[in-house]
Short mmCIF file of C-alpha atoms in Angstrom, two decimals:
data_model
loop_
_atom_site.label_atom_id
_atom_site.label_comp_id
_atom_site.label_asym_id
_atom_site.label_seq_id
_atom_site.Cartn_x
_atom_site.Cartn_y
_atom_site.Cartn_z
CA UNK A 1 76.55 98.82 115.20
CA UNK A 2 77.05 97.40 111.74
CA UNK A 3 77.59 93.68 111.12
CA UNK A 4 80.99 93.43 109.45
CA UNK A 5 80.63 90.16 107.63
CA UNK A 6 79.00 86.76 107.27
CA UNK A 7 80.43 83.72 105.56
CA UNK A 8 78.98 83.48 102.04
CA UNK A 9 78.03 80.23 100.43
CA UNK A 10 78.55 78.29 103.66
CA UNK A 11 75.27 78.46 105.67
CA UNK A 12 76.39 75.77 108.07
CA UNK A 13 79.04 78.10 109.42
CA UNK A 14 77.22 81.42 109.04
CA UNK A 15 76.70 81.85 112.77
CA UNK A 16 80.31 80.97 113.49
CA UNK A 17 81.59 83.10 110.65
CA UNK A 18 79.78 86.26 111.70
CA UNK A 19 82.16 88.90 112.97
CA UNK A 20 79.94 90.85 115.30
CA UNK A 21 80.28 94.13 117.09
CA UNK A 22 78.86 94.26 120.64
CA UNK A 23 75.42 95.76 119.92
CA UNK A 24 74.68 93.28 117.13
CA UNK A 25 75.56 90.08 118.98
CA UNK A 26 72.19 89.48 120.64
CA UNK A 27 70.31 89.91 117.38
CA UNK A 28 71.98 86.81 115.96
CA UNK A 29 71.34 84.59 118.95
CA UNK A 30 74.96 83.98 119.85
CA UNK A 31 78.09 85.75 120.93
CA UNK A 32 81.83 85.77 120.64
CA UNK A 33 83.02 86.75 124.11
CA UNK A 34 83.88 90.44 124.28
CA UNK A 35 86.95 90.47 126.47
CA UNK A 36 87.64 93.57 128.50
CA UNK A 37 91.06 94.15 129.93
CA UNK A 38 93.42 96.87 130.98
CA UNK A 39 97.15 96.95 130.58
CA UNK A 40 99.25 96.24 133.63
CA UNK A 41 101.48 99.18 134.45
CA UNK A 42 104.78 98.62 136.20
CA UNK A 43 107.51 100.96 137.18
CA UNK A 44 110.87 99.76 135.94
CA UNK A 45 113.62 100.77 138.31
CA UNK A 46 116.29 100.99 135.64
CA UNK A 47 115.72 102.71 132.29
CA UNK A 48 117.96 102.32 129.28
CA UNK A 49 120.57 105.03 129.33
CA UNK A 50 119.27 108.08 127.53
CA UNK A 51 117.13 106.36 124.90
CA UNK A 52 114.00 105.54 126.87
CA UNK A 53 110.86 107.58 127.34
CA UNK A 54 110.83 110.35 129.90
CA UNK A 55 108.14 108.56 131.88
CA UNK A 56 108.91 105.72 134.29
CA UNK A 57 105.51 104.00 133.90
CA UNK A 58 105.68 101.30 131.26
CA UNK A 59 103.32 98.73 129.82
CA UNK A 60 104.53 95.39 131.02
CA UNK A 61 103.18 91.88 130.57
CA UNK A 62 103.33 89.66 133.68
CA UNK A 63 105.52 87.08 131.97
CA UNK A 64 109.10 86.00 132.10
CA UNK A 65 111.34 86.36 129.06
CA UNK A 66 114.21 84.18 127.86
CA UNK A 67 117.41 84.99 129.74
CA UNK A 68 119.05 85.98 126.45
CA UNK A 69 116.59 88.90 126.15
CA UNK A 70 117.58 90.53 129.46
CA UNK A 71 119.29 93.50 127.81
CA UNK A 72 116.08 94.30 125.93
CA UNK A 73 113.43 93.55 128.56
CA UNK A 74 111.54 96.81 128.16
CA UNK A 75 111.59 96.82 124.37
CA UNK A 76 110.50 93.18 124.14
CA UNK A 77 107.65 93.53 126.63
CA UNK A 78 106.23 96.55 124.81
CA UNK A 79 106.67 94.88 121.41
CA UNK A 80 104.95 91.69 122.60
CA UNK A 81 102.04 93.59 124.07
CA UNK A 82 101.68 95.67 120.92
CA UNK A 83 101.59 92.66 118.59
CA UNK A 84 99.36 90.67 120.94
CA UNK A 85 96.73 93.42 120.90
CA UNK A 86 96.95 93.68 117.11
CA UNK A 87 96.75 89.89 116.76
CA UNK A 88 93.59 89.79 118.83
CA UNK A 89 91.74 92.46 116.86
CA UNK A 90 92.70 90.95 113.51
CA UNK A 91 91.85 87.45 114.69
CA UNK A 92 88.43 88.78 115.64
CA UNK A 93 88.00 90.36 112.20
CA UNK A 94 89.36 87.73 109.81
CA UNK A 95 86.50 86.13 107.88
CA UNK A 96 85.91 82.39 107.95
CA UNK A 97 85.72 81.75 104.23
CA UNK A 98 85.03 84.90 102.27
CA UNK A 99 86.43 88.38 101.77
CA UNK A 100 83.31 90.43 102.41
CA UNK A 101 84.91 92.61 105.07
CA UNK A 102 84.87 96.20 103.82
CA UNK A 103 87.88 97.08 101.69
CA UNK A 104 89.32 100.04 99.83
CA UNK A 105 91.78 100.19 96.97
CA UNK A 106 95.13 101.82 97.66
CA UNK A 107 97.33 103.31 94.96
CA UNK A 108 99.14 100.00 94.55
CA UNK A 109 95.78 98.18 94.20
CA UNK A 110 96.28 96.06 97.31
CA UNK A 111 93.29 95.82 99.63
CA UNK A 112 92.99 97.84 102.79
CA UNK A 113 90.70 96.43 105.45
CA UNK A 114 89.11 97.37 108.71
CA UNK A 115 91.72 95.06 110.18
CA UNK A 116 94.67 97.06 108.80
CA UNK A 117 93.47 100.27 110.44
CA UNK A 118 92.43 98.63 113.71
CA UNK A 119 95.69 96.69 113.98
CA UNK A 120 97.87 99.74 113.34
CA UNK A 121 95.92 101.83 115.84
CA UNK A 122 96.23 99.42 118.77
CA UNK A 123 99.83 98.46 117.98
CA UNK A 124 101.23 101.99 117.68
CA UNK A 125 99.15 103.30 120.57
CA UNK A 126 100.69 100.63 122.79
CA UNK A 127 104.27 101.44 121.79
CA UNK A 128 103.75 105.19 121.85
CA UNK A 129 102.46 105.01 125.43
CA UNK A 130 105.98 104.01 126.48
CA UNK A 131 108.23 105.61 123.86
CA UNK A 132 106.36 108.80 123.03
CA UNK A 133 109.30 111.17 122.90
CA UNK A 134 112.28 109.00 122.14
CA UNK A 135 111.43 106.95 119.07
CA UNK A 136 110.20 107.25 115.49
CA UNK A 137 107.37 105.19 113.97
CA UNK A 138 107.04 104.09 110.35
CA UNK A 139 103.95 102.12 109.36
CA UNK A 140 101.93 101.37 106.29
CA UNK A 141 98.59 103.11 106.84
CA UNK A 142 97.40 106.71 107.30
CA UNK A 143 94.05 107.91 108.64
CA UNK A 144 92.82 109.92 105.63
CA UNK A 145 90.47 107.20 104.38
CA UNK A 146 88.85 106.92 107.81
CA UNK A 147 88.51 110.67 108.22
CA UNK A 148 86.64 110.78 104.91
CA UNK A 149 84.39 107.78 105.56
CA UNK A 150 82.34 107.92 108.74
CA UNK A 151 80.88 104.44 108.25
CA UNK A 152 84.32 102.86 107.86
CA UNK A 153 85.62 104.73 110.89
CA UNK A 154 82.65 103.47 112.89
CA UNK A 155 83.50 99.87 111.96
CA UNK A 156 87.15 100.24 112.90
CA UNK A 157 86.26 101.92 116.19
CA UNK A 158 83.69 99.21 116.96
CA UNK A 159 86.14 96.41 116.22
CA UNK A 160 88.83 97.93 118.44
CA UNK A 161 86.41 98.39 121.31
CA UNK A 162 85.09 94.86 120.99
CA UNK A 163 88.45 93.30 121.85
CA UNK A 164 90.64 96.13 123.07
CA UNK A 165 88.67 98.34 125.46
CA UNK A 166 90.29 100.59 128.03
CA UNK A 167 93.29 102.10 126.22
CA UNK A 168 91.93 104.00 123.21
CA UNK A 169 89.34 106.43 124.52
CA UNK A 170 87.91 108.10 121.43
CA UNK A 171 87.76 107.91 117.66
CA UNK A 172 90.09 110.90 117.44
CA UNK A 173 92.62 109.12 119.63
CA UNK A 174 92.37 106.12 117.32
CA UNK A 175 93.03 108.29 114.26
CA UNK A 176 95.97 109.93 115.98
CA UNK A 177 97.45 106.54 116.84
CA UNK A 178 97.25 105.42 113.20
CA UNK A 179 99.05 108.58 112.12
CA UNK A 180 102.00 108.02 114.45
CA UNK A 181 103.21 105.77 111.66
CA UNK A 182 103.14 108.65 109.20
CA UNK A 183 104.98 111.12 111.44
CA UNK A 184 101.86 113.27 111.79
CA UNK A 185 101.78 115.07 115.10
CA UNK A 186 105.47 114.66 115.84
CA UNK A 187 106.40 117.92 117.52
CA UNK A 188 110.04 117.01 117.95
CA UNK A 189 111.54 117.62 114.52
CA UNK A 190 114.77 115.98 115.65
CA UNK A 191 112.95 112.67 115.15
CA UNK A 192 114.25 112.66 111.59
CA UNK A 193 117.64 111.76 113.04
CA UNK A 194 116.51 109.51 115.89
CA UNK A 195 118.46 106.33 116.37
CA UNK A 196 115.43 104.15 117.21
CA UNK A 197 112.77 103.47 114.57
CA UNK A 198 109.78 101.14 115.01
CA UNK A 199 108.51 99.75 111.70
CA UNK A 200 105.12 98.06 111.47
CA UNK A 201 103.08 96.22 108.89
CA UNK A 202 99.66 95.99 110.60
CA UNK A 203 98.60 93.09 108.36
CA UNK A 204 101.37 91.60 106.25
CA UNK A 205 99.62 89.35 103.76
CA UNK A 206 96.33 91.21 103.48
CA UNK A 207 95.12 88.95 100.68
CA UNK A 208 95.68 85.94 102.92
CA UNK A 209 93.71 87.73 105.63
CA UNK A 210 90.85 88.22 103.16
CA UNK A 211 91.11 84.64 101.92
CA UNK A 212 89.76 83.66 105.31
CA UNK A 213 90.44 81.02 107.94
CA UNK A 214 88.47 78.24 106.24
CA UNK A 215 90.90 78.31 103.30
CA UNK A 216 93.94 78.61 105.58
CA UNK A 217 94.54 82.27 104.70
CA UNK A 218 97.76 83.29 106.47
CA UNK A 219 98.89 86.77 107.50
CA UNK A 220 100.92 88.30 110.28
CA UNK A 221 101.52 91.47 112.25
CA UNK A 222 105.16 92.34 111.57
CA UNK A 223 106.95 94.67 114.00
CA UNK A 224 110.64 95.51 114.23
CA UNK A 225 112.78 97.99 116.14
CA UNK A 226 115.72 99.35 114.16
CA UNK A 227 118.45 100.97 116.21
CA UNK A 228 121.48 102.68 114.69
CA UNK A 229 120.62 101.18 111.32
CA UNK A 230 120.23 97.55 112.45
CA UNK A 231 117.14 95.51 113.46
CA UNK A 232 117.50 94.72 117.17
CA UNK A 233 114.03 93.44 118.15
CA UNK A 234 111.38 91.83 115.98
CA UNK A 235 108.01 90.18 116.54
CA UNK A 236 105.88 88.26 114.06
CA UNK A 237 102.35 87.67 115.29
CA UNK A 238 100.69 84.95 113.17
CA UNK A 239 97.08 84.52 114.42
CA UNK A 240 96.10 81.80 111.94
CA UNK A 241 99.38 79.87 111.71
CA UNK A 242 99.12 76.27 112.94
CA UNK A 243 101.34 75.29 115.84
CA UNK A 244 104.14 72.88 114.85
CA UNK A 245 102.33 69.84 116.26
CA UNK A 246 99.01 70.64 114.57
CA UNK A 247 97.61 68.40 111.83
CA UNK A 248 96.73 71.60 109.95
CA UNK A 249 100.37 71.95 108.96
CA UNK A 250 99.77 69.01 106.61
CA UNK A 251 96.55 70.36 105.09
CA UNK A 252 96.23 71.51 101.49
CA UNK A 253 96.18 74.43 101.10
CA UNK A 254 98.63 74.89 103.97
CA UNK A 255 96.83 75.59 107.22
CA UNK A 256 93.30 75.00 105.91
CA UNK A 257 90.69 74.45 108.63
CA UNK A 258 88.61 71.31 108.95
CA UNK A 259 84.89 71.57 109.76
CA UNK A 260 85.53 70.19 113.24
CA UNK A 261 88.20 72.81 113.85
CA UNK A 262 85.82 75.60 112.83
CA UNK A 263 83.20 74.29 115.25
CA UNK A 264 85.70 73.88 118.09
CA UNK A 265 87.11 77.34 117.42
CA UNK A 266 83.66 78.90 117.73
CA UNK A 267 83.24 77.25 121.13
CA UNK A 268 86.69 78.46 122.24
CA UNK A 269 85.93 81.99 121.14
CA UNK A 270 82.77 82.10 123.22
CA UNK A 271 84.48 81.21 126.48
CA UNK A 272 88.27 81.33 126.56
CA UNK A 273 89.52 84.21 124.47
CA UNK A 274 90.20 84.35 120.75
CA UNK A 275 92.95 81.78 120.20
CA UNK A 276 92.71 78.01 120.26
CA UNK A 277 95.41 75.64 121.45
CA UNK A 278 96.26 74.56 117.89
CA UNK A 279 96.62 77.91 116.06
CA UNK A 280 98.25 81.25 116.60
CA UNK A 281 102.03 81.58 116.85
CA UNK A 282 104.24 84.44 117.90
CA UNK A 283 107.90 84.63 116.91
CA UNK A 284 110.21 87.04 118.72
CA UNK A 285 113.89 87.74 118.15
CA UNK A 286 116.50 89.94 119.78
CA UNK A 287 119.83 90.71 118.15
CA UNK A 288 122.36 88.37 119.73
CA UNK A 289 119.65 86.74 121.86
CA UNK A 290 118.14 84.19 119.50
CA UNK A 291 114.69 83.61 118.05
CA UNK A 292 111.89 82.05 120.11
CA UNK A 293 108.33 80.91 119.52
CA UNK A 294 105.36 80.91 121.89
CA UNK A 295 101.67 80.07 121.27
CA UNK A 296 99.43 83.13 121.15
CA UNK A 297 96.73 81.50 123.25
CA UNK A 298 99.14 81.23 126.19
CA UNK A 299 100.22 84.86 125.91
CA UNK A 300 96.56 85.88 125.69
CA UNK A 301 95.75 83.88 128.80
CA UNK A 302 98.24 85.79 130.90
CA UNK A 303 97.11 89.10 129.48
CA UNK A 304 93.46 88.46 130.27
CA UNK A 305 94.07 86.88 133.67
CA UNK A 306 96.66 89.31 135.00
CA UNK A 307 95.72 90.62 138.40
CA UNK A 308 97.94 93.23 139.98
CA UNK A 309 101.29 94.81 139.11
CA UNK A 310 102.76 92.93 142.05
CA UNK A 311 101.81 89.50 140.72
CA UNK A 312 104.63 87.10 139.97
CA UNK A 313 105.78 86.79 136.39
CA UNK A 314 104.48 83.70 134.64
CA UNK A 315 106.91 81.26 133.08
CA UNK A 316 106.04 80.80 129.41
CA UNK A 317 107.01 77.77 127.32
CA UNK A 318 109.45 79.69 125.18
CA UNK A 319 110.86 77.47 122.45
CA UNK A 320 114.19 78.52 120.99
CA UNK A 321 114.25 78.00 117.24
CA UNK A 322 116.99 76.73 114.98
CA UNK A 323 116.88 76.39 111.23
CA UNK A 324 117.52 73.07 109.52
CA UNK A 325 121.22 72.24 109.66
CA UNK A 326 122.78 73.91 106.62
CA UNK A 327 125.76 71.62 106.07
CA UNK A 328 123.85 68.77 104.45
CA UNK A 329 123.68 66.55 107.55
CA UNK A 330 119.90 66.88 107.93
CA UNK A 331 118.79 67.39 104.33
CA UNK A 332 120.37 67.53 100.93
CA UNK A 333 119.75 70.76 99.02
CA UNK A 334 117.60 68.96 96.45
CA UNK A 335 115.35 67.71 99.29
CA UNK A 336 114.80 71.12 100.87
CA UNK A 337 111.36 72.77 100.97
CA UNK A 338 110.50 76.07 99.31
CA UNK A 339 108.20 78.41 101.28
CA UNK A 340 106.70 80.92 98.84
CA UNK A 341 103.99 83.53 98.48
CA UNK A 342 100.57 82.67 97.09
CA UNK A 343 100.37 85.67 94.76
CA UNK A 344 102.83 84.65 92.08
CA UNK A 345 102.01 87.63 89.87
CA UNK A 346 103.75 89.79 92.45
CA UNK A 347 106.45 87.61 93.96
CA UNK A 348 107.51 85.82 90.76
CA UNK A 349 106.02 87.54 87.69
CA UNK A 350 108.62 86.03 85.29
CA UNK A 351 108.50 82.47 86.61
CA UNK A 352 112.12 82.71 87.72
CA UNK A 353 111.51 80.87 90.97
CA UNK A 354 110.23 77.82 89.11
CA UNK A 355 113.39 77.78 87.01
CA UNK A 356 115.55 78.07 90.14
CA UNK A 357 113.72 75.10 91.66
CA UNK A 358 114.50 73.04 88.55
CA UNK A 359 118.19 73.91 88.86
CA UNK A 360 118.27 72.87 92.53
CA UNK A 361 115.76 69.99 92.60
CA UNK A 362 116.32 68.61 89.13
CA UNK A 363 114.02 67.90 86.17
CA UNK A 364 111.26 66.46 88.37
CA UNK A 365 111.01 69.60 90.51
CA UNK A 366 107.66 70.76 89.11
CA UNK A 367 104.12 69.46 89.10
CA UNK A 368 101.02 70.63 87.21
CA UNK A 369 97.87 71.19 89.25
CA UNK A 370 94.27 70.54 88.21
CA UNK A 371 94.07 74.00 86.63
CA UNK A 372 97.12 73.36 84.49
CA UNK A 373 99.37 75.65 86.55
CA UNK A 374 102.95 74.62 87.19
CA UNK A 375 104.25 74.68 90.75
CA UNK A 376 107.17 73.37 92.80
CA UNK A 377 106.47 69.85 94.04
CA UNK A 378 108.20 70.31 97.40
CA UNK A 379 106.79 73.66 98.46
CA UNK A 380 104.51 75.48 100.90
CA UNK A 381 102.59 78.52 99.67
CA UNK A 382 101.28 81.06 102.15
CA UNK A 383 100.91 84.81 102.58
CA UNK A 384 102.82 87.10 104.92
CA UNK A 385 106.13 87.10 106.76
CA UNK A 386 105.06 84.06 108.73
CA UNK A 387 107.10 82.26 106.05
CA UNK A 388 110.24 83.36 107.91
CA UNK A 389 108.83 81.73 111.04
CA UNK A 390 108.50 78.44 109.20
CA UNK A 391 112.10 78.67 108.04
CA UNK A 392 113.22 79.61 111.57
CA UNK A 393 111.60 76.53 113.09
CA UNK A 394 112.91 74.20 110.38
CA UNK A 395 109.65 73.57 108.48
CA UNK A 396 111.16 74.88 105.23
CA UNK A 397 114.58 75.91 103.92
CA UNK A 398 114.15 78.26 100.94
CA UNK A 399 112.30 81.57 100.51
CA UNK A 400 112.40 83.73 97.38
CA UNK A 401 110.70 87.00 96.51
CA UNK A 402 111.43 88.39 93.03
CA UNK A 403 109.02 91.25 92.25
CA UNK A 404 108.88 93.02 88.92
CA UNK A 405 111.83 95.10 87.75
CA UNK A 406 112.02 98.46 89.50
CA UNK A 407 110.07 97.45 92.58
CA UNK A 408 111.76 98.34 95.87
CA UNK A 409 110.62 96.65 99.08
CA UNK A 410 109.28 98.65 101.99
CA UNK A 411 111.08 98.14 105.28
CA UNK A 412 107.98 96.77 107.00
CA UNK A 413 107.93 93.87 104.53
CA UNK A 414 111.44 92.75 105.46
CA UNK A 415 112.84 93.84 108.83
CA UNK A 416 110.87 91.66 111.26
CA UNK A 417 111.33 88.48 109.22
CA UNK A 418 115.00 89.28 108.66
CA UNK A 419 115.87 89.27 112.35
CA UNK A 420 113.78 86.20 113.20
CA UNK A 421 115.50 84.22 110.46
CA UNK A 422 118.98 85.51 111.28
CA UNK A 423 118.67 84.79 115.01
CA UNK A 424 117.52 81.24 114.26
CA UNK A 425 120.74 80.70 112.31
CA UNK A 426 119.45 81.52 108.84
CA UNK A 427 120.36 84.13 106.29
CA UNK A 428 118.71 86.82 104.19
CA UNK A 429 120.25 88.60 101.21
CA UNK A 430 119.28 90.07 97.88
CA UNK A 431 119.24 87.78 94.87
CA UNK A 432 122.97 88.32 94.30
CA UNK A 433 123.90 87.31 97.84
CA UNK A 434 124.52 90.86 99.06
CA UNK A 435 123.66 91.78 102.64
CA UNK A 436 120.51 93.85 103.24
CA UNK A 437 121.39 97.43 104.18
CA UNK A 438 119.10 99.05 106.78
CA UNK A 439 121.35 102.04 107.57
CA UNK A 440 119.21 104.73 105.90
CA UNK A 441 115.85 103.64 107.32
CA UNK A 442 114.21 106.49 109.18
CA UNK A 443 116.46 109.23 107.82
CA UNK A 444 114.02 111.74 106.44
CA UNK A 445 111.39 109.10 107.26
CA UNK A 446 112.80 106.83 104.53
CA UNK A 447 110.74 103.65 104.46
CA UNK A 448 112.22 101.68 101.55
CA UNK A 449 115.29 99.52 101.15
CA UNK A 450 118.10 100.81 98.88
CA UNK A 451 117.18 100.77 95.20
CA UNK A 452 119.98 98.34 94.36
CA UNK A 453 118.31 95.57 96.37
CA UNK A 454 116.87 93.28 93.71
CA UNK A 455 114.75 90.54 95.22
CA UNK A 456 114.90 88.91 98.63
CA UNK A 457 116.34 85.45 99.32
CA UNK A 458 115.96 83.76 102.70
CA UNK A 459 117.26 80.37 103.73
CA UNK A 460 118.85 78.41 106.52
CA UNK A 461 122.19 79.59 105.19
CA UNK A 462 125.29 77.60 104.31
CA UNK A 463 125.10 75.38 101.26
CA UNK A 464 121.39 76.13 100.85
CA UNK A 465 121.84 79.88 100.48
CA UNK A 466 124.72 79.31 98.10
CA UNK A 467 122.42 77.05 96.06
CA UNK A 468 119.81 79.81 95.73
CA UNK A 469 122.29 82.49 94.69
CA UNK A 470 124.11 80.20 92.26
CA UNK A 471 120.87 78.97 90.69
CA UNK A 472 119.66 82.54 90.23
CA UNK A 473 122.93 83.45 88.52
CA UNK A 474 122.60 80.41 86.24
CA UNK A 475 119.00 81.21 85.30
CA UNK A 476 119.81 84.86 84.63
CA UNK A 477 123.06 84.29 82.78
CA UNK A 478 125.13 85.81 85.61
CA UNK A 479 123.85 89.29 84.77
CA UNK A 480 123.90 91.86 87.55
#
């Protein structure tokens, strides 16, 4: 099997950086433990009235959920398992410090990786096993590129098997799973009017994924269930995000790995699964049930160590999240932290965000880096919807995304982060303060927000959200 990648320009970490498929491990004198597991199947005695799958056998993690999730037990378990599988395969594939994993160019020029295809395949296959006939699936990737490139397909298939054996049984089954997200193979044409729509971004923040772990490249698997036009369940799997107590949260760039951490991570990978005790976060939210965080390494532990369907559910250290108090008692608005994307050419092509920061933070809001580029002094820059997780747990207070005129966001870039932020007490709107409308998602397989949505603002609400909207109006001369 083909070696996917080696870290370039960093010989000291070449062995650790190698992302190996099973047959190539021995040739390099080391190994990253290939973990084989099968999904626990449980029979749930009570199915949701009318909207569940026709089968009574459901994929079910042997873990307890927060009491506030009890009305969505089945949906949450399936969503967690789906994102956990996708997090594992992408964690296995993310390079240490270079972007030499095979890529393609999509029509919008963003990179597509082996990880995108592998993540979408395992995630949608997991959900479809439970909700095959009741739900719709909308996701970013299709299988055409793999069907036309045997070598690329071989790499995706090898990566999936290396960390996710037992559920996908053939390359054709993998291709079919990817295409669930495109509606291909849906025999029930009534799906165009289904009330339940799963939306997935298999790697949100692909450029952060390609930036690599050594540089702190962040990305996430973003999954949301939209029911009757409203997000009701969301999961953000962030395999490279430091846990709140980690020193890596203070690194520059945000989340960058130290040499010791790289070495320790390689040792962890060879014996105890793919996630260390300092990195890998999962955020999960249920409408009306709050937003919670749990370390990925703990979820992985219970997945890999599960014994029988009759085993007792494990109690996880679920941490309920709350945004920074938005009435000024914890922070003043001029002290609040911006959490922004790395790729400014996309998220802020006109430099509007910098001007908004100057309105809110004052004349000393900006700094100039060593390359002569202006940036916001009090800010965190990272890729992917994990930014909403940072806002949800109170690590930042402002998020802005202002793409070029005419750009309309895809639902998979918004829905999962929206619910996590909202359930932690925060707020999302467009740049004029208007609520995000999800009501048309899925109708005719519609995958974009309404065209009138101009930009995305997220915050911890209250005076902080008002500050964003008012500053934007000031910078733009109150033009709608």
